[in-house]
């Protein structure tokens, strides 16, 4: 029988992995309501979750800490939620967390792993800023590892559910009465998984939802540099054409800022004359006026689930999925009008 994990209990109960960890590990002094704690225990019983005593005594064994090995996560502001998610789980389980940045350099990665092993660390979380296929050297016997926001041969991975997010963006617009929809951000560059494993999935999801609705995009503007100039220039091109969309789906929030700038320069009102939806939920999405409706990358949740899966692996659970996809939540603001 497959061993039930805390991540599965969290999904079934509709709560965070951290909350499940706190309740099932008997932590006191938390702010989790009694009703939520009872629900978690009820779901755990229903699924047949059983705690592994090995996981509760990790501090006395060879692995008393986790290591987060970053490929440009620590050095940017975009994915700090991933680190917070891992920290939460580590603290809740009484474990230390080591961190380092290897920047995609294979030689440096080897040195960092050897250094961690010298501190008796055997549990590794590899965090990647740009979701793509990466090379992780084979782990040694006794080591366990998870790749977060990427794929690597021989190592379980956690990724955002990009296809579902693409579908969600289209369905949201259609539910608000939009049928003339344009996109910005497709690129042949995205066909190479060494560049990205997320962009094509995102757009394939959009295409699926459009087909389900019996619709076709009125314009698809391409570009691989997902920054403000792409959104600005592509929107100018769209507005100069006969496409006349009522809504634009931008590949990410930075592209969306270019859409805003071009539309306002033309005297268009947002969202009355042109609606905009995008992805990632960067800080700038809440600073724009109107606030940008976007679909968030679940950085914190990826960190939490990754840390919990690594703990499960340390406890001897070998039934870990090859790939775990986590939902990308809609963050609803004011950039989409109802027609």
PDB file of N, CA and C in Angstrom, residues 6-60:
ATOM      1  N   UNK A   6       1.986  13.970   4.157  1.00  0.00           N
ATOM      2  CA  UNK A   6       1.350  15.166   4.704  1.00  0.00           C
ATOM      3  C   UNK A   6       0.825  16.060   3.587  1.00  0.00           C
ATOM      4  N   UNK A   7       1.508  16.075   2.446  1.00  0.00           N
ATOM      5  CA  UNK A   7       1.040  16.892   1.316  1.00  0.00           C
ATOM      6  C   UNK A   7      -0.326  16.411   0.831  1.00  0.00           C
ATOM      7  N   UNK A   8      -0.536  15.101   0.823  1.00  0.00           N
ATOM      8  CA  UNK A   8      -1.836  14.568   0.400  1.00  0.00           C
ATOM      9  C   UNK A   8      -2.923  14.916   1.412  1.00  0.00           C
ATOM     10  N   UNK A   9      -2.589  14.853   2.690  1.00  0.00           N
ATOM     11  CA  UNK A   9      -3.553  15.238   3.723  1.00  0.00           C
ATOM     12  C   UNK A   9      -3.931  16.703   3.567  1.00  0.00           C
ATOM     13  N   UNK A  10      -2.929  17.566   3.290  1.00  0.00           N
ATOM     14  CA  UNK A  10      -3.186  18.994   3.127  1.00  0.00           C
ATOM     15  C   UNK A  10      -4.100  19.264   1.945  1.00  0.00           C
ATOM     16  N   UNK A  11      -3.857  18.570   0.840  1.00  0.00           N
ATOM     17  CA  UNK A  11      -4.687  18.773  -0.350  1.00  0.00           C
ATOM     18  C   UNK A  11      -6.129  18.358  -0.089  1.00  0.00           C
ATOM     19  N   UNK A  12      -6.318  17.220   0.562  1.00  0.00           N
ATOM     20  CA  UNK A  12      -7.662  16.721   0.842  1.00  0.00           C
ATOM     21  C   UNK A  12      -8.399  17.629   1.824  1.00  0.00           C
ATOM     22  N   UNK A  13      -7.665  18.161   2.805  1.00  0.00           N
ATOM     23  CA  UNK A  13      -8.287  18.993   3.844  1.00  0.00           C
ATOM     24  C   UNK A  13      -8.449  20.441   3.404  1.00  0.00           C
ATOM     25  N   UNK A  14      -7.793  20.824   2.314  1.00  0.00           N
ATOM     26  CA  UNK A  14      -7.885  22.194   1.841  1.00  0.00           C
ATOM     27  C   UNK A  14      -7.141  23.180   2.716  1.00  0.00           C
ATOM     28  N   UNK A  15      -6.002  22.738   3.273  1.00  0.00           N
ATOM     29  CA  UNK A  15      -5.195  23.603   4.135  1.00  0.00           C
ATOM     30  C   UNK A  15      -3.753  23.541   3.656  1.00  0.00           C
ATOM     31  N   UNK A  16      -2.872  24.335   4.290  1.00  0.00           N
ATOM     32  CA  UNK A  16      -1.469  24.331   3.905  1.00  0.00           C
ATOM     33  C   UNK A  16      -0.753  23.112   4.474  1.00  0.00           C
ATOM     34  N   UNK A  17       0.356  22.761   3.835  1.00  0.00           N
ATOM     35  CA  UNK A  17       1.165  21.658   4.334  1.00  0.00           C
ATOM     36  C   UNK A  17       1.722  21.995   5.721  1.00  0.00           C
ATOM     37  N   UNK A  18       2.046  23.267   5.930  1.00  0.00           N
ATOM     38  CA  UNK A  18       2.570  23.680   7.233  1.00  0.00           C
ATOM     39  C   UNK A  18       1.559  23.409   8.345  1.00  0.00           C
ATOM     40  N   UNK A  19       0.281  23.710   8.073  1.00  0.00           N
ATOM     41  CA  UNK A  19      -0.746  23.467   9.090  1.00  0.00           C
ATOM     42  C   UNK A  19      -0.849  21.987   9.412  1.00  0.00           C
ATOM     43  N   UNK A  20      -0.790  21.141   8.389  1.00  0.00           N
ATOM     44  CA  UNK A  20      -0.841  19.695   8.616  1.00  0.00           C
ATOM     45  C   UNK A  20       0.346  19.246   9.456  1.00  0.00           C
ATOM     46  N   UNK A  21       1.532  19.762   9.120  1.00  0.00           N
ATOM     47  CA  UNK A  21       2.739  19.385   9.857  1.00  0.00           C
ATOM     48  C   UNK A  21       2.625  19.767  11.331  1.00  0.00           C
ATOM     49  N   UNK A  22       2.133  20.961  11.588  1.00  0.00           N
ATOM     50  CA  UNK A  22       1.981  21.423  12.974  1.00  0.00           C
ATOM     51  C   UNK A  22       1.029  20.534  13.759  1.00  0.00           C
ATOM     52  N   UNK A  23      -0.117  20.230  13.158  1.00  0.00           N
ATOM     53  CA  UNK A  23      -1.141  19.460  13.861  1.00  0.00           C
ATOM     54  C   UNK A  23      -0.701  18.015  14.072  1.00  0.00           C
ATOM     55  N   UNK A  24      -0.212  17.384  13.023  1.00  0.00           N
ATOM     56  CA  UNK A  24       0.112  15.960  13.116  1.00  0.00           C
ATOM     57  C   UNK A  24       1.401  15.697  13.897  1.00  0.00           C
ATOM     58  N   UNK A  25       2.237  16.729  14.039  1.00  0.00           N
ATOM     59  CA  UNK A  25       3.429  16.579  14.866  1.00  0.00           C
ATOM     60  C   UNK A  25       3.196  17.024  16.304  1.00  0.00           C
ATOM     61  N   UNK A  26       1.928  17.391  16.610  1.00  0.00           N
ATOM     62  CA  UNK A  26       1.560  17.707  17.981  1.00  0.00           C
ATOM     63  C   UNK A  26       2.130  19.000  18.512  1.00  0.00           C
ATOM     64  N   UNK A  27       2.413  19.951  17.620  1.00  0.00           N
ATOM     65  CA  UNK A  27       2.965  21.236  18.071  1.00  0.00           C
ATOM     66  C   UNK A  27       1.913  22.022  18.849  1.00  0.00           C
ATOM     67  N   UNK A  28       2.327  22.617  19.946  1.00  0.00           N
ATOM     68  CA  UNK A  28       1.423  23.420  20.768  1.00  0.00           C
ATOM     69  C   UNK A  28       1.714  24.901  20.559  1.00  0.00           C
ATOM     70  N   UNK A  29       0.775  25.740  20.992  1.00  0.00           N
ATOM     71  CA  UNK A  29       0.973  27.178  20.899  1.00  0.00           C
ATOM     72  C   UNK A  29       0.809  27.739  19.510  1.00  0.00           C
ATOM     73  N   UNK A  30       0.180  26.999  18.618  1.00  0.00           N
ATOM     74  CA  UNK A  30      -0.038  27.502  17.265  1.00  0.00           C
ATOM     75  C   UNK A  30      -1.351  28.286  17.216  1.00  0.00           C
ATOM     76  N   UNK A  31      -1.567  28.971  16.104  1.00  0.00           N
ATOM     77  CA  UNK A  31      -2.796  29.750  15.927  1.00  0.00           C
ATOM     78  C   UNK A  31      -3.812  29.013  15.059  1.00  0.00           C
ATOM     79  N   UNK A  32      -3.620  27.737  14.901  1.00  0.00           N
ATOM     80  CA  UNK A  32      -4.549  26.957  14.076  1.00  0.00           C
ATOM     81  C   UNK A  32      -5.831  26.721  14.871  1.00  0.00           C
ATOM     82  N   UNK A  33      -6.994  27.109  14.336  1.00  0.00           N
ATOM     83  CA  UNK A  33      -8.260  26.916  15.057  1.00  0.00           C
ATOM     84  C   UNK A  33      -8.518  25.438  15.349  1.00  0.00           C
ATOM     85  N   UNK A  34      -9.221  25.189  16.459  1.00  0.00           N
ATOM     86  CA  UNK A  34      -9.537  23.810  16.834  1.00  0.00           C
ATOM     87  C   UNK A  34     -10.318  23.096  15.734  1.00  0.00           C
ATOM     88  N   UNK A  35     -11.236  23.829  15.103  1.00  0.00           N
ATOM     89  CA  UNK A  35     -12.041  23.191  14.045  1.00  0.00           C
ATOM     90  C   UNK A  35     -11.155  22.730  12.879  1.00  0.00           C
ATOM     91  N   UNK A  36     -10.139  23.542  12.548  1.00  0.00           N
ATOM     92  CA  UNK A  36      -9.221  23.169  11.473  1.00  0.00           C
ATOM     93  C   UNK A  36      -8.367  21.978  11.882  1.00  0.00           C
ATOM     94  N   UNK A  37      -7.881  22.005  13.129  1.00  0.00           N
ATOM     95  CA  UNK A  37      -7.058  20.892  13.617  1.00  0.00           C
ATOM     96  C   UNK A  37      -7.849  19.584  13.603  1.00  0.00           C
ATOM     97  N   UNK A  38      -9.113  19.648  14.028  1.00  0.00           N
ATOM     98  CA  UNK A  38      -9.954  18.446  14.030  1.00  0.00           C
ATOM     99  C   UNK A  38     -10.175  17.941  12.606  1.00  0.00           C
ATOM    100  N   UNK A  39     -10.370  18.869  11.667  1.00  0.00           N
ATOM    101  CA  UNK A  39     -10.567  18.479  10.273  1.00  0.00           C
ATOM    102  C   UNK A  39      -9.326  17.788   9.734  1.00  0.00           C
ATOM    103  N   UNK A  40      -8.136  18.328  10.057  1.00  0.00           N
ATOM    104  CA  UNK A  40      -6.888  17.723   9.589  1.00  0.00           C
ATOM    105  C   UNK A  40      -6.746  16.309  10.132  1.00  0.00           C
ATOM    106  N   UNK A  41      -7.027  16.122  11.417  1.00  0.00           N
ATOM    107  CA  UNK A  41      -6.903  14.784  12.014  1.00  0.00           C
ATOM    108  C   UNK A  41      -7.932  13.824  11.401  1.00  0.00           C
ATOM    109  N   UNK A  42      -9.134  14.353  11.135  1.00  0.00           N
ATOM    110  CA  UNK A  42     -10.182  13.522  10.550  1.00  0.00           C
ATOM    111  C   UNK A  42      -9.783  13.059   9.140  1.00  0.00           C
ATOM    112  N   UNK A  43      -9.236  13.987   8.358  1.00  0.00           N
ATOM    113  CA  UNK A  43      -8.797  13.642   7.004  1.00  0.00           C
ATOM    114  C   UNK A  43      -7.618  12.674   7.055  1.00  0.00           C
ATOM    115  N   UNK A  44      -6.696  12.916   7.985  1.00  0.00           N
ATOM    116  CA  UNK A  44      -5.543  12.021   8.129  1.00  0.00           C
ATOM    117  C   UNK A  44      -5.998  10.595   8.441  1.00  0.00           C
ATOM    118  N   UNK A  45      -6.979  10.473   9.342  1.00  0.00           N
ATOM    119  CA  UNK A  45      -7.512   9.146   9.677  1.00  0.00           C
ATOM    120  C   UNK A  45      -8.196   8.511   8.467  1.00  0.00           C
ATOM    121  N   UNK A  46      -8.945   9.323   7.755  1.00  0.00           N
ATOM    122  CA  UNK A  46      -9.667   8.824   6.590  1.00  0.00           C
ATOM    123  C   UNK A  46      -8.706   8.283   5.516  1.00  0.00           C
ATOM    124  N   UNK A  47      -7.608   9.006   5.304  1.00  0.00           N
ATOM    125  CA  UNK A  47      -6.656   8.605   4.281  1.00  0.00           C
ATOM    126  C   UNK A  47      -5.707   7.508   4.753  1.00  0.00           C
ATOM    127  N   UNK A  48      -5.687   7.290   6.062  1.00  0.00           N
ATOM    128  CA  UNK A  48      -4.791   6.270   6.598  1.00  0.00           C
ATOM    129  C   UNK A  48      -3.375   6.760   6.811  1.00  0.00           C
ATOM    130  N   UNK A  49      -3.231   8.063   7.103  1.00  0.00           N
ATOM    131  CA  UNK A  49      -1.901   8.614   7.365  1.00  0.00           C
ATOM    132  C   UNK A  49      -1.338   8.061   8.661  1.00  0.00           C
ATOM    133  N   UNK A  50      -0.090   7.647   8.629  1.00  0.00           N
ATOM    134  CA  UNK A  50       0.590   7.189   9.848  1.00  0.00           C
ATOM    135  C   UNK A  50       1.934   7.881   9.946  1.00  0.00           C
ATOM    136  N   UNK A  51       2.231   8.547  11.056  1.00  0.00           N
ATOM    137  CA  UNK A  51       3.525   9.211  11.210  1.00  0.00           C
ATOM    138  C   UNK A  51       4.649   8.186  11.320  1.00  0.00           C
ATOM    139  N   UNK A  52       5.790   8.513  10.763  1.00  0.00           N
ATOM    140  CA  UNK A  52       6.965   7.640  10.842  1.00  0.00           C
ATOM    141  C   UNK A  52       7.858   8.150  11.963  1.00  0.00           C
ATOM    142  N   UNK A  53       8.111   7.304  12.920  1.00  0.00           N
ATOM    143  CA  UNK A  53       8.901   7.740  14.067  1.00  0.00           C
ATOM    144  C   UNK A  53      10.310   8.163  13.667  1.00  0.00           C
ATOM    145  N   UNK A  54      10.792   7.641  12.537  1.00  0.00           N
ATOM    146  CA  UNK A  54      12.130   8.038  12.088  1.00  0.00           C
ATOM    147  C   UNK A  54      12.184   9.535  11.841  1.00  0.00           C
ATOM    148  N   UNK A  55      11.106  10.052  11.280  1.00  0.00           N
ATOM    149  CA  UNK A  55      11.079  11.482  10.976  1.00  0.00           C
ATOM    150  C   UNK A  55      11.111  12.318  12.240  1.00  0.00           C
ATOM    151  N   UNK A  56      10.620  11.756  13.346  1.00  0.00           N
ATOM    152  CA  UNK A  56      10.584  12.531  14.579  1.00  0.00           C
ATOM    153  C   UNK A  56      11.911  12.522  15.307  1.00  0.00           C
ATOM    154  N   UNK A  57      12.838  11.669  14.871  1.00  0.00           N
ATOM    155  CA  UNK A  57      14.129  11.570  15.555  1.00  0.00           C
ATOM    156  C   UNK A  57      15.281  11.858  14.607  1.00  0.00           C
ATOM    157  N   UNK A  58      15.010  12.653  13.593  1.00  0.00           N
ATOM    158  CA  UNK A  58      16.037  12.948  12.607  1.00  0.00           C
ATOM    159  C   UNK A  58      17.247  13.633  13.230  1.00  0.00           C
ATOM    160  N   UNK A  59      17.021  14.406  14.266  1.00  0.00           N
ATOM    161  CA  UNK A  59      18.116  15.163  14.843  1.00  0.00           C
ATOM    162  C   UNK A  59      19.196  14.267  15.436  1.00  0.00           C
ATOM    163  N   UNK A  60      18.828  13.028  15.783  1.00  0.00           N
ATOM    164  CA  UNK A  60      19.806  12.126  16.365  1.00  0.00           C
ATOM    165  C   UNK A  60      20.468  11.244  15.316  1.00  0.00           C
TER     166      UNK A  60
END
